[in-house]
Amino acid sequence: MVANEFWAEGEPVVDKAAPDGPVETRWERRKFSAKLVNPANRRKLTVIVVGTGLAGGSAAATLAEAGYRVKSYCYQDSPRRAHSIAAQGGINAAKNYRNDGDSVYRLFYDTVKGGDFRARESNVYRLAQVSVNIIDQCVAQGVPFAREYGGLLDNRSFGGTQVSRTFYARGQTGQQLLLGAYQAMERQIGLGNIEMNARHEMLELIIVDGKARGIVVRDMVTGEITTEFADAVVLASGGYGNVFFLSTNAKGCNVTASWRAHRKGALFANPCYTQIHPTCIPESGSHQSKLTLMSESLRNDGRVWVPKRAEDCQKPAGEIAEEDRDYYLERIYPSFGNLVPRDIASRAAKNVCDEGRGVGPGGLGVYLDFADAIKRLGRKAVEAKYGNLFEMYERITGEDPYETPMRIYPAVHYTMGGLWVDYDLQSTIEGLFVVGEANFSDHGANRLGASALMQGLADGYFVLPNTISNYLANGPFPAVSETDAPVVEARKEVEDRIAKFLSIDGDRTVDSFHRELGQIMWEYCGMERTEEGLTKAIGLIRALKEEFWTRVKVPGKGEELNQNLEKAGRVADFLELGELMCIDALHRRESCGGHFRAESQTSDGEALRHDDEFGYAAAWEYFGADGKPTLHKEDLNFEYVHPSTRSYK
Amino acid sequence: MDIKVRVWRQSGPTAGGKMVTYDVKGISPDASFLEMIDVLNETLILNGDDPIAFDHDCREGICGACSMVINGVAHGPEKATTTCQLHMRKFKDGDVIDVEPWRAAAFPVIKDLVVDRSAFDKIIQAGGYITAPTGTAPDAHAAPVPKKDADAAFEAATCIGCGACVAACPNGSSMLFTAAKIAHLGLMPQGQPERDSRVIDMLQAQDDAGFGGCTNAGECTTVCPKGIPLSLIGRLNSDYRKAISKR
Ligand SMILES: Cc1cc2nc3c(=O)[nH]c(=O)nc-3n(C[C@H](O)[C@H](O)[C@H](O)COP(=O)(O)OP(=O)(O)OC[C@H]3O[C@@H](n4cnc5c(N)ncnc54)[C@H](O)[C@@H]3O)c2cc1C
Ligand code: SF4
Ligand code: FES
């Protein structure tokens, strides 16, 4: 098998923190068995938290409230600007306020099934359990969720679920939740319990005596490199969707914090699991710097179509007669129609565009048409429901969706993979914890809509603060000093790398490499993957990496605000991650969740999973830039929700 | 389209700055304003020049990072639109466009178009929160909030903390930003216990951070990308008077 050329296989990885017994009681029992830290001792313990999104912000605030000393870092100028701010749709919680049959068990069930049976049951159950506390906590902080006339919280159904369990704040749920966590953080900063370091980027992890004890950071304003120490390190640095260059993520989202930890021994799990969102605004040209998500709710009333014949694609939509239009989702999936899950809608769009029937620039788009909805409900009603989205669309494209159908195309949106963690959210490096989108988490091979916000806040407010105490109870650990060999070495690695970037002085910009990497990833490791394509991509990425290290041009100095130097570090890490993603995708010869392997499909073109062969999480160990990554499997057992096949026909 | 941009270039916090003119040729009207600067920067880098530094992140009008004064207007000519959401089709071929950083005593320039807005965080630290330590919350339905109040609180809470209001204000005042937070929290029942101390402490922090006083010039609301209304400043003032009178 071609595989062994690319990877080696090692011992299975085992979650030693996993509790057993009935799933409903596992979290209670883990909390009870976890060691506690005496309140008087908490002052003596320092925790570094990298990231101030929902996961990091909530963790930092909660740990500080508990009495620990916290040092926080983010690359933006304020913790309030973390990428979580951009989440639109909502947050799930099993409150069952609608009395529509929802329950912790149902949310658990939906999440395991939605993740295509590639997540841990214990973790998912816990997530569903604490989801109810999140809403209570956020309301107490003053998060202005949407309410009904009676003054109670409103809920909606999201992403095709049969119950209404999604809480929301107009189209700005992430913003409001993040401001809640940010304000709680600022309160602790004001009280002197959190030391906030905005515009500071973590560039290396410091490990002393096998334990994560600190980080190397660069002050992004002065360029000063410092080493920071603590008793434990928490990474809350978000997802890595920007490996594709074009994604719905904020421009600065990156994998560096996770990747540096991976290089130092933390296993990276399921890197190939990415989520591609079907309703984004298509690219408009070579200047495109990112893609904008349009809320999924649009598919409730919009009808997706392309011309039946490729010759018609250049014509204005209005000139294409009804009988010449192919409402392909309604045709292929008569029972779910335009509301099929994200991965299915995305792949179907790609297929019709590959057939040459795409619309708009480059033929990379499909129509999302509201003409019928306007006829049926009236323009006013459509405006009331989607007015702000239509406005946003018009602002970006210059087209009026009331008159001409919207054009949409899939874009990378979320990454389910991330650093491997045990039930306590501890990575394979002792004392290194990972929360939020940065860990490989609870979503398996695919995430349900409105569940990332839930997971970020679950991890930060309720899970980590309870599990990290078990570790910190063994501290304070012996003091670390600037002159300890591992500290000197970590610092030197950072300084050498910066010096190297600045010295190459080649003839290509950092962005040009990033774009090219993104194209390779999108083409071969995007919606549909094949053995041939992935093998090719690995070769292309290796060549690109070599070229990067000889031809990149990074202007300016290290001792100043230097945005290209920041980007260079991130792209260098993305190049390594991209290769691992392709290797992971190559090794997984099945289709599951967000990962569709063309060789593994049913006779009618649907995803075909192989539970017997691939019913595990793939955790990869780093083996040097040129060595082979080593696969460690974590077997997944399903005691409650038994693997079944998804069907939307 | 072919345009010229005149951009404020300043190499560091203490360096002097000046406007420098650049030609940008063949830019697509569908490009965003920031994408136009991206394209210009790519050329500058390959020519051995220093690219223009500017703050941005989400490019979706929600994180509040982007911050350019375009032709004298904070966030540029399009109403209720952040710099990142402004597109080149709003300009004409041959235009000469001025691009400058936020200018205010409390927002010192760091480099080119990047300024230090940490003073905003200081205002929030002083009282822009509801004290609710994790784990202490009652059930979310324990206290219903009238929809009218919840909606009004939401409207105020949409402020993205960009600082355009400060940049537009002749006094460099942060009153609209502070008023938005006071209104958001003060409109909710949960926000009542700290209502008096909040307004007093936040206004004090605002003065301490070097923001100017409010003279009701109203420029702030004109440039605010989220349409935060001037009436919230009136609300803040009345909260302040009540709070002071109880002291
Ligand atoms: C457009 C969009 C809409 C979405 N809508 C929804 C939705 O409706 N519902 C839902 O559930 N999910 C949604 N998601 C997904 C969800 O928003 C994210 O998964 C989630 O917010 C991630 O939170 P986080 O705390 O893990 O990381 P982030 O919010 O990404 O925060 C990462 C933090 O890490 C910091 N950081 C990163 N690297 C470094 C470094 N090297 N050094 C220092 N600091 C660093 C950053 O500064 C930042 O503070 C959406 C995502 C997008 C892109
Ligand atoms: S009030 Fe408006 S202009 Fe001022 S910071 Fe908030 S969003 Fe920006
Ligand atoms: S870049 Fe986020 S608001 Fe403009």
Tab-separated table of N, CA, C and O in Angstrom, chain A residues 62 65 75-78 80-81 85 95 97 136-137 139-142 147-148 151-153 170 172 175-176 182-183 186-187 189 199 250-252 287-290 395-398 461 507 509 511 553 561 563-564, chain B residues 28 35 42 45-46 51 53-55 57-60 63-64 85 87 89 111 114-115 117 121 125 128-135 137-141 144-145 147 154-155 157-161 181 184 188 190:
chain	number	residue	atom	x	y	z
A	62	THR	N	-13.025	32.364	34.394
A	62	THR	CA	-13.438	31.415	35.427
A	62	THR	C	-12.269	31.015	36.325
A	62	THR	O	-12.412	30.931	37.549
A	65	GLU	N	-11.576	33.919	38.592
A	65	GLU	CA	-12.593	34.020	39.650
A	65	GLU	C	-12.331	32.986	40.741
A	65	GLU	O	-12.563	33.229	41.925
A	75	TYR	N	-3.595	37.685	19.695
A	75	TYR	CA	-2.835	38.439	18.691
A	75	TYR	C	-3.526	39.729	18.281
A	75	TYR	O	-2.914	40.606	17.689
A	76	GLN	N	-4.834	39.852	18.578
A	76	GLN	CA	-5.533	41.093	18.235
A	76	GLN	C	-5.176	42.198	19.237
A	76	GLN	O	-4.539	41.934	20.240
A	77	ASP	N	-5.687	43.424	18.980
A	77	ASP	CA	-5.377	44.515	19.899
A	77	ASP	C	-6.250	44.492	21.140
A	77	ASP	O	-5.982	45.198	22.095
A	78	SER	N	-7.295	43.663	21.118
A	78	SER	CA	-8.131	43.532	22.308
A	78	SER	C	-8.706	42.123	22.336
A	78	SER	O	-9.031	41.562	21.290
A	80	ARG	N	-11.514	41.253	22.932
A	80	ARG	CA	-12.883	41.239	22.424
A	80	ARG	C	-12.957	40.923	20.935
A	80	ARG	O	-14.042	40.703	20.408
A	81	ARG	N	-11.843	40.973	20.235
A	81	ARG	CA	-11.902	40.807	18.780
A	81	ARG	C	-11.624	39.380	18.314
A	81	ARG	O	-11.490	39.136	17.119
A	85	ILE	N	-16.153	36.249	17.699
A	85	ILE	CA	-17.051	37.398	17.560
A	85	ILE	C	-17.900	37.287	16.292
A	85	ILE	O	-18.984	37.860	16.208
A	95	LYS	N	-32.173	22.752	26.787
A	95	LYS	CA	-33.045	23.306	27.821
A	95	LYS	C	-34.470	22.742	27.729
A	95	LYS	O	-35.204	22.771	28.698
A	97	TYR	N	-36.932	24.209	26.536
A	97	TYR	CA	-37.880	25.274	26.882
A	97	TYR	C	-39.113	25.215	25.982
A	97	TYR	O	-40.138	25.791	26.286
A	136	ASP	N	-27.730	29.677	31.261
A	136	ASP	CA	-27.938	30.354	32.547
A	136	ASP	C	-26.817	31.368	32.799
A	136	ASP	O	-27.060	32.520	33.161
A	137	GLN	N	-25.589	30.896	32.596
A	137	GLN	CA	-24.440	31.753	32.857
A	137	GLN	C	-24.471	33.010	31.971
A	137	GLN	O	-24.258	34.121	32.453
A	139	VAL	N	-26.997	34.427	30.416
A	139	VAL	CA	-28.100	35.340	30.754
A	139	VAL	C	-27.736	36.150	32.002
A	139	VAL	O	-27.957	37.364	32.064
A	140	ALA	N	-27.124	35.510	32.981
A	140	ALA	CA	-26.733	36.229	34.199
A	140	ALA	C	-25.748	37.348	33.890
A	140	ALA	O	-25.746	38.399	34.538
A	141	GLN	N	-24.920	37.131	32.854
A	141	GLN	CA	-23.939	38.164	32.475
A	141	GLN	C	-24.566	39.297	31.686
A	141	GLN	O	-23.905	40.281	31.378
A	142	GLY	N	-25.812	39.108	31.282
A	142	GLY	CA	-26.470	40.162	30.509
A	142	GLY	C	-26.424	39.970	29.007
A	142	GLY	O	-26.658	40.919	28.254
A	147	ARG	N	-35.750	37.290	22.613
A	147	ARG	CA	-36.822	36.882	23.527
A	147	ARG	C	-38.172	36.941	22.835
A	147	ARG	O	-38.352	37.646	21.846
A	148	GLU	N	-39.105	36.234	23.426
A	148	GLU	CA	-40.478	36.267	22.919
A	148	GLU	C	-41.240	37.366	23.642
A	148	GLU	O	-40.750	37.936	24.619
A	151	GLY	N	-41.369	37.569	27.315
A	151	GLY	CA	-40.143	37.855	28.039
A	151	GLY	C	-39.229	36.644	28.201
A	151	GLY	O	-38.133	36.753	28.746
A	152	LEU	N	-39.703	35.489	27.734
A	152	LEU	CA	-38.862	34.295	27.840
A	152	LEU	C	-37.964	34.170	26.607
A	152	LEU	O	-38.204	34.800	25.581
A	153	LEU	N	-36.942	33.343	26.727
A	153	LEU	CA	-35.970	33.217	25.645
A	153	LEU	C	-36.585	32.532	24.432
A	153	LEU	O	-37.346	31.578	24.564
A	170	ARG	N	-30.087	37.828	17.393
A	170	ARG	CA	-30.172	38.223	15.976
A	170	ARG	C	-29.176	37.389	15.186
A	170	ARG	O	-29.101	36.185	15.382
A	172	GLN	N	-25.986	37.794	15.450
A	172	GLN	CA	-24.717	38.165	16.079
A	172	GLN	C	-24.494	37.403	17.380
A	172	GLN	O	-24.047	37.974	18.366
A	175	GLN	N	-20.897	37.344	18.756
A	175	GLN	CA	-20.496	38.643	19.303
A	175	GLN	C	-21.017	38.802	20.728
A	175	GLN	O	-20.280	39.154	21.648
A	176	GLN	N	-22.285	38.519	20.918
A	176	GLN	CA	-22.865	38.758	22.238
A	176	GLN	C	-22.311	37.800	23.285
A	176	GLN	O	-22.059	38.184	24.422
A	182	TYR	N	-15.779	38.350	27.531
A	182	TYR	CA	-14.777	39.433	27.545
A	182	TYR	C	-14.993	40.360	28.734
A	182	TYR	O	-14.051	40.748	29.431
A	183	GLN	N	-16.252	40.681	28.991
A	183	GLN	CA	-16.527	41.582	30.110
A	183	GLN	C	-16.171	40.911	31.441
A	183	GLN	O	-15.619	41.556	32.338
A	186	GLU	N	-12.490	41.226	31.595
A	186	GLU	CA	-12.024	42.587	31.905
A	186	GLU	C	-12.204	42.880	33.389
A	186	GLU	O	-11.400	43.577	34.003
A	187	ARG	N	-13.283	42.351	33.949
A	187	ARG	CA	-13.495	42.566	35.379
A	187	ARG	C	-12.316	41.978	36.165
A	187	ARG	O	-11.769	42.611	37.072
A	189	ILE	N	-9.338	41.429	34.990
A	189	ILE	CA	-8.123	42.193	34.666
A	189	ILE	C	-8.065	43.406	35.593
A	189	ILE	O	-7.044	43.714	36.205
A	199	ARG	N	-2.011	41.779	21.500
A	199	ARG	CA	-0.945	41.921	20.501
A	199	ARG	C	0.323	41.194	20.931
A	199	ARG	O	1.438	41.717	20.820
A	250	ALA	N	-11.517	34.526	10.368
A	250	ALA	CA	-10.862	35.830	10.387
A	250	ALA	C	-9.462	35.668	9.800
A	250	ALA	O	-8.874	34.589	9.857
A	251	LYS	N	-8.924	36.756	9.261
A	251	LYS	CA	-7.662	36.669	8.533
A	251	LYS	C	-6.509	36.147	9.391
A	251	LYS	O	-5.602	35.518	8.889
A	252	GLY	N	-6.542	36.468	10.674
A	252	GLY	CA	-5.410	36.087	11.517
A	252	GLY	C	-5.473	34.682	12.082
A	252	GLY	O	-4.508	34.216	12.696
A	287	HIS	N	-8.203	39.165	-6.304
A	287	HIS	CA	-7.905	39.965	-5.115
A	287	HIS	C	-8.528	39.365	-3.857
A	287	HIS	O	-8.263	39.803	-2.752
A	288	GLN	N	-9.408	38.361	-4.030
A	288	GLN	CA	-10.208	37.848	-2.917
A	288	GLN	C	-9.337	37.489	-1.713
A	288	GLN	O	-8.383	36.739	-1.838
A	289	SER	N	-9.681	38.010	-0.536
A	289	SER	CA	-8.839	37.760	0.635
A	289	SER	C	-9.496	36.854	1.645
A	289	SER	O	-8.840	36.288	2.507
A	290	LYS	N	-10.807	36.744	1.596
A	290	LYS	CA	-11.505	35.827	2.494
A	290	LYS	C	-12.908	35.637	1.953
A	290	LYS	O	-13.305	36.313	1.013
A	395	ARG	N	-24.076	44.623	-0.335
A	395	ARG	CA	-22.891	45.434	-0.049
A	395	ARG	C	-21.656	44.779	-0.647
A	395	ARG	O	-20.778	45.442	-1.192
A	396	ILE	N	-21.569	43.465	-0.557
A	396	ILE	CA	-20.375	42.771	-1.017
A	396	ILE	C	-20.363	42.551	-2.527
A	396	ILE	O	-19.343	42.727	-3.174
A	397	THR	N	-21.525	42.209	-3.089
A	397	THR	CA	-21.522	41.848	-4.510
A	397	THR	C	-22.010	42.955	-5.427
A	397	THR	O	-21.796	42.907	-6.626
A	398	GLY	N	-22.711	43.940	-4.859
A	398	GLY	CA	-23.292	44.981	-5.684
A	398	GLY	C	-24.547	44.531	-6.421
A	398	GLY	O	-25.042	45.240	-7.292
A	461	TYR	N	-15.978	27.492	30.565
A	461	TYR	CA	-16.660	27.829	31.824
A	461	TYR	C	-16.747	26.631	32.764
A	461	TYR	O	-16.642	26.771	33.979
A	507	ASP	N	11.961	36.367	-3.830
A	507	ASP	CA	11.207	37.153	-4.802
A	507	ASP	C	9.714	36.827	-4.805
A	507	ASP	O	9.020	37.119	-5.758
A	509	THR	N	6.061	36.870	-2.312
A	509	THR	CA	5.504	37.324	-1.032
A	509	THR	C	4.935	36.137	-0.246
A	509	THR	O	4.617	35.091	-0.813
A	511	ASP	N	2.019	35.982	1.090
A	511	ASP	CA	0.644	35.718	0.639
A	511	ASP	C	0.605	34.850	-0.619
A	511	ASP	O	-0.296	34.035	-0.780
A	553	LYS	N	9.921	36.432	0.562
A	553	LYS	CA	10.484	37.746	0.873
A	553	LYS	C	9.691	38.344	2.033
A	553	LYS	O	8.492	38.597	1.917
A	561	LEU	N	6.550	46.490	14.566
A	561	LEU	CA	5.298	45.910	14.089
A	561	LEU	C	5.551	45.456	12.655
A	561	LEU	O	5.865	46.276	11.798
A	563	GLN	N	3.759	42.968	10.026
A	563	GLN	CA	2.659	42.044	9.759
A	563	GLN	C	3.057	40.925	8.804
A	563	GLN	O	2.489	39.832	8.856
A	564	ASN	N	4.036	41.174	7.948
A	564	ASN	CA	4.460	40.105	7.044
A	564	ASN	C	5.297	39.060	7.749
A	564	ASN	O	5.262	37.881	7.403
B	28	SER	N	-10.094	45.820	-9.285
B	28	SER	CA	-11.479	45.447	-9.604
B	28	SER	C	-12.450	46.233	-8.733
B	28	SER	O	-12.214	46.405	-7.546
B	35	GLU	N	-8.849	44.917	0.416
B	35	GLU	CA	-8.219	44.104	-0.633
B	35	GLU	C	-7.422	44.985	-1.594
B	35	GLU	O	-6.374	44.574	-2.102
B	42	GLU	N	1.319	44.061	-1.882
B	42	GLU	CA	2.082	43.034	-2.597
B	42	GLU	C	3.108	43.697	-3.524
B	42	GLU	O	4.252	43.260	-3.607
B	45	ILE	N	5.971	45.292	-1.427
B	45	ILE	CA	6.934	44.303	-0.907
B	45	ILE	C	7.925	43.904	-2.006
B	45	ILE	O	9.135	43.919	-1.798
B	46	LEU	N	7.384	43.596	-3.181
B	46	LEU	CA	8.275	43.132	-4.251
B	46	LEU	C	9.202	44.241	-4.746
B	46	LEU	O	10.291	43.971	-5.247
B	51	PRO	N	5.530	47.607	3.355
B	51	PRO	CA	4.079	47.599	3.135
B	51	PRO	C	3.349	48.409	4.205
B	51	PRO	O	3.884	48.648	5.285
B	53	ALA	N	0.997	49.165	7.159
B	53	ALA	CA	0.441	48.395	8.275
B	53	ALA	C	-0.967	48.895	8.579
B	53	ALA	O	-1.211	50.104	8.604
B	54	PHE	N	-1.898	47.955	8.759
B	54	PHE	CA	-3.267	48.344	9.141
B	54	PHE	C	-3.910	47.218	9.934
B	54	PHE	O	-3.567	46.052	9.770
B	55	ASP	N	-4.832	47.574	10.807
B	55	ASP	CA	-5.527	46.575	11.614
B	55	ASP	C	-6.724	46.019	10.863
B	55	ASP	O	-7.473	46.768	10.223
B	57	ASP	N	-9.231	42.007	10.863
B	57	ASP	CA	-9.233	40.579	11.176
B	57	ASP	C	-10.421	39.888	10.515
B	57	ASP	O	-10.255	39.157	9.555
B	58	CYS	N	-11.649	40.162	10.986
B	58	CYS	CA	-12.793	39.404	10.474
B	58	CYS	C	-13.133	39.734	9.024
B	58	CYS	O	-13.600	38.903	8.280
B	59	ARG	N	-12.906	40.975	8.651
B	59	ARG	CA	-13.311	41.480	7.327
B	59	ARG	C	-14.793	41.222	7.056
B	59	ARG	O	-15.207	40.991	5.926
B	60	GLU	N	-15.579	41.219	8.104
B	60	GLU	CA	-17.017	41.022	7.976
B	60	GLU	C	-17.792	42.094	8.719
B	60	GLU	O	-18.992	41.949	8.946
B	63	CYS	N	-15.679	42.480	14.018
B	63	CYS	CA	-14.666	42.410	15.081
B	63	CYS	C	-14.241	43.791	15.551
B	63	CYS	O	-13.720	43.947	16.651
B	64	GLY	N	-14.435	44.796	14.699
B	64	GLY	CA	-14.082	46.156	15.100
B	64	GLY	C	-12.614	46.487	14.937
B	64	GLY	O	-12.147	47.517	15.405
B	85	GLN	N	-15.903	46.467	4.914
B	85	GLN	CA	-17.091	46.147	4.124
B	85	GLN	C	-17.320	47.164	2.997
B	85	GLN	O	-18.287	47.070	2.247
B	87	HIS	N	-16.527	48.752	-0.533
B	87	HIS	CA	-15.979	48.183	-1.773
B	87	HIS	C	-15.589	49.261	-2.764
B	87	HIS	O	-16.101	50.380	-2.736
B	89	ARG	N	-16.275	49.709	-5.713
B	89	ARG	CA	-17.282	50.215	-6.640
B	89	ARG	C	-17.911	51.516	-6.133
B	89	ARG	O	-18.612	52.190	-6.875
B	111	LYS	N	1.850	52.473	14.193
B	111	LYS	CA	2.567	52.455	12.919
B	111	LYS	C	1.549	52.688	11.801
B	111	LYS	O	0.470	52.072	11.827
B	114	VAL	N	-2.191	51.895	12.094
B	114	VAL	CA	-2.492	51.115	13.307
B	114	VAL	C	-2.401	52.009	14.535
B	114	VAL	O	-1.388	52.676	14.738
B	115	VAL	N	-3.474	52.015	15.329
B	115	VAL	CA	-3.438	52.814	16.555
B	115	VAL	C	-3.657	51.917	17.779
B	115	VAL	O	-4.082	50.770	17.657
B	117	ARG	N	-5.794	51.144	20.817
B	117	ARG	CA	-7.134	51.399	21.360
B	117	ARG	C	-7.347	50.753	22.722
B	117	ARG	O	-8.488	50.529	23.143
B	121	ASP	N	-10.562	49.166	26.459
B	121	ASP	CA	-10.617	48.047	27.407
B	121	ASP	C	-10.618	48.567	28.853
B	121	ASP	O	-11.257	48.005	29.729
B	125	GLN	N	-13.116	47.667	31.864
B	125	GLN	CA	-12.612	47.171	33.159
B	125	GLN	C	-13.231	47.900	34.338
B	125	GLN	O	-13.452	47.321	35.400
B	128	GLY	N	-17.855	47.942	32.869
B	128	GLY	CA	-18.673	47.514	31.726
B	128	GLY	C	-18.998	46.037	31.768
B	128	GLY	O	-18.743	45.317	30.799
B	129	TYR	N	-19.550	45.594	32.879
B	129	TYR	CA	-19.858	44.164	33.033
B	129	TYR	C	-20.961	44.004	34.067
B	129	TYR	O	-21.332	44.957	34.761
B	130	ILE	N	-21.483	42.789	34.146
B	130	ILE	CA	-22.371	42.416	35.246
B	130	ILE	C	-21.627	41.355	36.037
B	130	ILE	O	-21.151	40.371	35.456
B	131	THR	N	-21.494	41.539	37.316
B	131	THR	CA	-20.755	40.562	38.116
B	131	THR	C	-21.579	39.283	38.243
B	131	THR	O	-22.658	39.294	38.838
B	132	ALA	N	-21.074	38.221	37.649
B	132	ALA	CA	-21.796	36.946	37.674
B	132	ALA	C	-20.788	35.812	37.566
B	132	ALA	O	-20.631	35.199	36.515
B	133	PRO	N	-20.054	35.544	38.651
B	133	PRO	CA	-19.029	34.498	38.574
B	133	PRO	C	-19.612	33.179	38.076
B	133	PRO	O	-20.767	32.847	38.372
B	134	THR	N	-18.804	32.458	37.321
B	134	THR	CA	-19.265	31.206	36.726
B	134	THR	C	-19.807	30.250	37.783
B	134	THR	O	-19.183	30.045	38.815
B	135	GLY	N	-20.966	29.698	37.472
B	135	GLY	CA	-21.527	28.676	38.348
B	135	GLY	C	-22.570	29.200	39.321
B	135	GLY	O	-23.262	28.442	39.979
B	137	ALA	N	-25.149	31.198	38.474
B	137	ALA	CA	-26.345	31.714	37.797
B	137	ALA	C	-27.599	30.905	38.113
B	137	ALA	O	-27.549	29.681	38.168
B	138	PRO	N	-28.731	31.572	38.302
B	138	PRO	CA	-30.010	30.866	38.412
B	138	PRO	C	-30.476	30.435	37.019
B	138	PRO	O	-29.860	30.823	36.019
B	139	ASP	N	-31.560	29.663	36.941
B	139	ASP	CA	-32.066	29.246	35.635
B	139	ASP	C	-32.360	30.471	34.772
B	139	ASP	O	-32.859	31.491	35.254
B	140	ALA	N	-32.058	30.339	33.496
B	140	ALA	CA	-32.173	31.475	32.584
B	140	ALA	C	-33.593	32.032	32.529
B	140	ALA	O	-33.791	33.203	32.200
B	141	HIS	N	-34.584	31.193	32.845
B	141	HIS	CA	-35.961	31.678	32.796
B	141	HIS	C	-36.458	32.198	34.142
B	141	HIS	O	-37.629	32.550	34.278
B	144	PRO	N	-37.869	36.718	33.562
B	144	PRO	CA	-38.157	37.115	32.180
B	144	PRO	C	-37.760	38.580	31.951
B	144	PRO	O	-37.771	39.371	32.889
B	145	VAL	N	-37.383	38.892	30.739
B	145	VAL	CA	-37.047	40.271	30.389
B	145	VAL	C	-38.015	40.699	29.297
B	145	VAL	O	-38.114	40.021	28.276
B	147	LYS	N	-39.612	41.837	26.064
B	147	LYS	CA	-38.989	41.793	24.742
B	147	LYS	C	-38.474	43.164	24.319
B	147	LYS	O	-37.404	43.301	23.747
B	154	PHE	N	-30.125	44.736	23.111
B	154	PHE	CA	-29.365	44.135	22.010
B	154	PHE	C	-28.847	45.215	21.064
B	154	PHE	O	-27.672	45.215	20.684
B	155	GLU	N	-29.741	46.140	20.694
B	155	GLU	CA	-29.323	47.203	19.761
B	155	GLU	C	-28.088	47.931	20.295
B	155	GLU	O	-27.149	48.211	19.564
B	157	ALA	N	-25.973	46.774	22.403
B	157	ALA	CA	-24.855	45.836	22.552
B	157	ALA	C	-24.174	45.514	21.229
B	157	ALA	O	-23.162	44.819	21.211
B	158	THR	N	-24.716	46.008	20.112
B	158	THR	CA	-24.087	45.694	18.827
B	158	THR	C	-22.821	46.515	18.559
B	158	THR	O	-22.144	46.286	17.563
B	159	CYS	N	-22.515	47.451	19.425
B	159	CYS	CA	-21.274	48.236	19.276
B	159	CYS	C	-20.089	47.290	19.130
B	159	CYS	O	-19.951	46.337	19.890
B	160	ILE	N	-19.244	47.546	18.124
B	160	ILE	CA	-18.113	46.648	17.872
B	160	ILE	C	-16.798	47.183	18.451
B	160	ILE	O	-15.734	46.604	18.220
B	161	GLY	N	-16.863	48.294	19.163
B	161	GLY	CA	-15.646	48.797	19.806
B	161	GLY	C	-14.575	49.235	18.832
B	161	GLY	O	-13.384	49.100	19.090
B	181	LYS	N	-22.554	50.786	26.073
B	181	LYS	CA	-22.398	49.715	27.082
B	181	LYS	C	-23.297	49.973	28.296
B	181	LYS	O	-23.927	49.061	28.835
B	184	HIS	N	-26.801	49.024	27.218
B	184	HIS	CA	-26.966	47.564	27.102
B	184	HIS	C	-27.192	46.950	28.482
B	184	HIS	O	-28.174	46.247	28.717
B	188	MET	N	-31.218	45.778	31.225
B	188	MET	CA	-31.546	44.415	31.644
B	188	MET	C	-31.715	44.384	33.164
B	188	MET	O	-30.960	45.055	33.880
B	190	GLN	N	-30.738	42.187	35.147
B	190	GLN	CA	-29.502	41.723	35.767
B	190	GLN	C	-28.521	42.865	35.999
B	190	GLN	O	-27.612	42.761	36.811
